[in-house]
Amino acid sequence: MLIEKVVLMYAEKTQNGYTAEVELETADGFSFGGSIEFDSNWNYSLGFLNTFVNTDEDRYFVNEVLSSEDFKNDVLTNLAS
C-alpha cells in the first residue's frame, strides 16, 4: 500500500508537546486516520498508524512529511486558529 498524502485534520497542544490528527491517503484511494503524538522536540510516535505505514517507502515518505518545517508550521498554525 503506497501512501501518497498526509493531511492534517487538526492539532492540539498537550502537556508534553502536540497531538496531530491526520489522514493518510494511499495510491489506490484508501484513506485512514489517527493521532500522532509529538514531543516538544518534534519527535513523534505513529501509534496504531504504524500498522499501516509498513513499507520502507511509506516510512520514508511519512517521515519526510512529519519532520518537514511545513508540517510543523501547519500544526502550530492550526493551534492558533
Short mmCIF file of N, CA, C and O in Angstrom, two decimals, residues 1 3 6 24 32 36 44 46-63 66:
data_model
loop_
_atom_site.label_atom_id
_atom_site.label_comp_id
_atom_site.label_asym_id
_atom_site.label_seq_id
_atom_site.Cartn_x
_atom_site.Cartn_y
_atom_site.Cartn_z
N MET A 1 0.86 -1.17 0.00
CA MET A 1 0.00 0.00 0.00
C MET A 1 0.91 1.23 0.00
O MET A 1 1.65 1.45 0.94
N ILE A 3 1.53 5.04 0.37
CA ILE A 3 0.95 6.26 0.93
C ILE A 3 1.42 7.43 0.08
O ILE A 3 2.62 7.60 -0.15
N VAL A 6 -0.41 12.95 3.25
CA VAL A 6 -0.66 13.09 4.68
C VAL A 6 -1.39 14.41 4.87
O VAL A 6 -0.89 15.46 4.48
N LEU A 24 -4.11 9.62 6.31
CA LEU A 24 -3.16 9.12 5.33
C LEU A 24 -3.93 8.57 4.14
O LEU A 24 -4.91 7.84 4.33
N PHE A 32 -7.14 6.47 5.83
CA PHE A 32 -7.35 6.11 7.22
C PHE A 32 -6.76 7.21 8.08
O PHE A 32 -5.82 7.90 7.67
N ILE A 36 -1.20 11.30 15.96
CA ILE A 36 0.25 11.19 16.07
C ILE A 36 0.68 12.10 17.20
O ILE A 36 0.31 13.27 17.23
N TYR A 44 8.23 11.96 17.15
CA TYR A 44 6.84 11.52 17.08
C TYR A 44 6.70 10.02 17.22
O TYR A 44 7.63 9.26 17.03
N LEU A 46 3.88 7.15 15.85
CA LEU A 46 2.74 6.92 14.96
C LEU A 46 1.60 6.17 15.65
O LEU A 46 0.50 6.12 15.13
N GLY A 47 1.87 5.58 16.79
CA GLY A 47 0.83 4.83 17.47
C GLY A 47 0.32 3.71 16.57
O GLY A 47 1.09 3.04 15.89
N PHE A 48 -1.01 3.54 16.54
CA PHE A 48 -1.57 2.44 15.74
C PHE A 48 -1.40 2.66 14.24
O PHE A 48 -1.48 1.72 13.46
N LEU A 49 -1.14 3.90 13.80
CA LEU A 49 -0.92 4.16 12.37
C LEU A 49 0.31 3.42 11.86
O LEU A 49 0.44 3.18 10.66
N ASN A 50 1.19 3.06 12.77
CA ASN A 50 2.39 2.31 12.38
C ASN A 50 2.01 0.99 11.69
O ASN A 50 2.76 0.48 10.87
N THR A 51 0.84 0.47 12.00
CA THR A 51 0.34 -0.74 11.36
C THR A 51 0.21 -0.55 9.85
O THR A 51 0.47 -1.46 9.07
N PHE A 52 -0.20 0.65 9.44
CA PHE A 52 -0.43 0.93 8.02
C PHE A 52 0.81 1.45 7.31
O PHE A 52 0.92 1.35 6.10
N VAL A 53 1.73 2.04 8.06
CA VAL A 53 2.97 2.56 7.49
C VAL A 53 4.00 1.44 7.65
O VAL A 53 4.85 1.46 8.52
N ASN A 54 3.91 0.45 6.75
CA ASN A 54 4.66 -0.78 6.98
C ASN A 54 5.67 -1.13 5.90
O ASN A 54 6.23 -2.22 5.93
N THR A 55 5.93 -0.23 4.97
CA THR A 55 7.00 -0.48 3.99
C THR A 55 8.07 0.60 4.17
O THR A 55 7.78 1.69 4.70
N ASP A 56 9.26 0.31 3.71
CA ASP A 56 10.34 1.30 3.81
C ASP A 56 9.98 2.57 3.06
O ASP A 56 10.24 3.68 3.54
N GLU A 57 9.36 2.42 1.90
CA GLU A 57 8.98 3.57 1.10
C GLU A 57 7.95 4.43 1.84
O GLU A 57 8.07 5.66 1.86
N ASP A 58 6.96 3.80 2.44
CA ASP A 58 5.96 4.55 3.21
C ASP A 58 6.57 5.21 4.43
O ASP A 58 6.26 6.36 4.75
N ARG A 59 7.42 4.50 5.15
CA ARG A 59 8.08 5.07 6.33
C ARG A 59 8.89 6.30 5.95
O ARG A 59 8.86 7.32 6.66
N TYR A 60 9.62 6.21 4.85
CA TYR A 60 10.43 7.34 4.39
C TYR A 60 9.54 8.53 4.05
O TYR A 60 9.80 9.65 4.48
N PHE A 61 8.48 8.29 3.27
CA PHE A 61 7.59 9.36 2.87
C PHE A 61 6.93 10.03 4.07
O PHE A 61 6.94 11.26 4.20
N VAL A 62 6.37 9.24 4.97
CA VAL A 62 5.70 9.79 6.15
C VAL A 62 6.69 10.55 7.02
O VAL A 62 6.39 11.64 7.52
N ASN A 63 7.88 10.03 7.20
CA ASN A 63 8.89 10.72 7.99
C ASN A 63 9.26 12.06 7.35
O ASN A 63 9.42 13.06 8.05
N LEU A 66 6.26 14.44 8.10
CA LEU A 66 6.09 14.79 9.52
C LEU A 66 7.27 15.57 10.08
O LEU A 66 7.10 16.33 11.03
#
